[in-house]
């Protein structure tokens, strides 16, 4: 199985801060990497697919980059509604493993 | 509008069987995959497996293979996740989700609302 490791596991930030979350895979996955946002009690929501493509309807302050084994999700100016947990997922091979999640909290 | 509507919450005893459902609407059901994802209380997302509705090909995560069964009834646009013998450790929220896999990408774009399964004696 491909292991996905996110860092940090949690972070505290203020509104309008720039936030960066990193995801590393245990082997190369090309750009088969997606990012999801999950708020408490809600289903996950797709933000970024294929490492850098913004899902329709997602604000442009979200961006993704990377290929191979190292990937990044960035939020250019954190908004109150962005406080949530973020997950990466590889879809290069099955099982389509998720990272352990990064919780973004209010400072 | 694309929707995935899951069956309601369940409370079961260890050893009992269970089947939960996920009904798709607003899109061509057989053109996509349905994935199942587990989320244990206070924990992260775990991919359980998926089914290609075009040919009913199924992938299971090794972590879940042999303990759950994924299936679908294409005529009613419904996917299923079932257990023959539940354990207390199966207590979790279970999500179904539509996956679009083709070319250079594969992603899950629509999710059901989740089905909470509680297994307790």
GROMACS .gro file of C-alpha atoms in nm, chain A residues 1 31-34 36 38 41-46 48-50 55 87 89 91 94-100, chain B residues 33 37 39 43-47 50 59-63 95 101 103-113:
model
   54
    1UNK     CA    1   0.000   0.000   0.000
   31UNK     CA    2  -0.014   1.377  -1.003
   32UNK     CA    3  -0.278   1.134  -0.879
   33UNK     CA    4  -0.335   1.339  -0.567
   34UNK     CA    5  -0.654   1.500  -0.441
   36UNK     CA    6  -1.048   1.733   0.056
   38UNK     CA    7  -1.404   1.824   0.603
   41UNK     CA    8  -2.039   1.651   1.118
   42UNK     CA    9  -2.018   1.695   0.743
   43UNK     CA   10  -1.906   1.484   0.449
   44UNK     CA   11  -1.571   1.569   0.291
   45UNK     CA   12  -1.563   1.816   0.004
   46UNK     CA   13  -1.330   1.795  -0.295
   48UNK     CA   14  -0.822   2.004  -0.562
   49UNK     CA   15  -0.784   1.708  -0.799
   50UNK     CA   16  -0.490   1.588  -1.007
   55UNK     CA   17  -1.267   2.179  -0.838
   87UNK     CA   18  -0.701   1.537   0.382
   89UNK     CA   19  -0.565   1.111  -0.102
   91UNK     CA   20  -0.556   0.763  -0.651
   94UNK     CA   21  -0.559   0.077  -0.481
   95UNK     CA   22  -0.610   0.098  -0.192
   96UNK     CA   23  -0.663   0.469  -0.249
   97UNK     CA   24  -0.513   0.581   0.077
   98UNK     CA   25  -0.575   0.906   0.262
   99UNK     CA   26  -0.335   1.109   0.469
  100UNK     CA   27  -0.406   1.127   0.840
  140UNK     CA   28  -1.750   0.442  -0.965
  144UNK     CA   29  -1.510   0.544   0.308
  146UNK     CA   30  -1.461   0.734   0.952
  150UNK     CA   31  -1.060   0.970   1.344
  151UNK     CA   32  -0.959   1.020   0.982
  152UNK     CA   33  -1.087   0.890   0.652
  153UNK     CA   34  -1.023   0.529   0.546
  154UNK     CA   35  -1.084   0.407   0.192
  157UNK     CA   36  -1.498   0.085  -0.476
  166UNK     CA   37  -1.159  -0.322  -0.551
  167UNK     CA   38  -1.122  -0.377  -0.178
  168UNK     CA   39  -0.869  -0.236   0.060
  169UNK     CA   40  -0.677  -0.526   0.219
  170UNK     CA   41  -0.783  -0.380   0.554
  202UNK     CA   42  -1.974   0.749   0.343
  208UNK     CA   43  -1.162   0.795  -1.288
  210UNK     CA   44  -0.723   0.963  -1.820
  211UNK     CA   45  -0.478   1.138  -1.591
  212UNK     CA   46  -0.704   1.189  -1.295
  213UNK     CA   47  -0.924   1.002  -1.055
  214UNK     CA   48  -1.119   1.189  -0.791
  215UNK     CA   49  -1.427   1.171  -0.569
  216UNK     CA   50  -1.651   1.465  -0.631
  217UNK     CA   51  -1.987   1.395  -0.469
  218UNK     CA   52  -2.045   1.241  -0.130
  219UNK     CA   53  -2.345   1.097   0.048
  220UNK     CA   54  -2.452   1.236   0.381
   0.00000   0.00000   0.00000
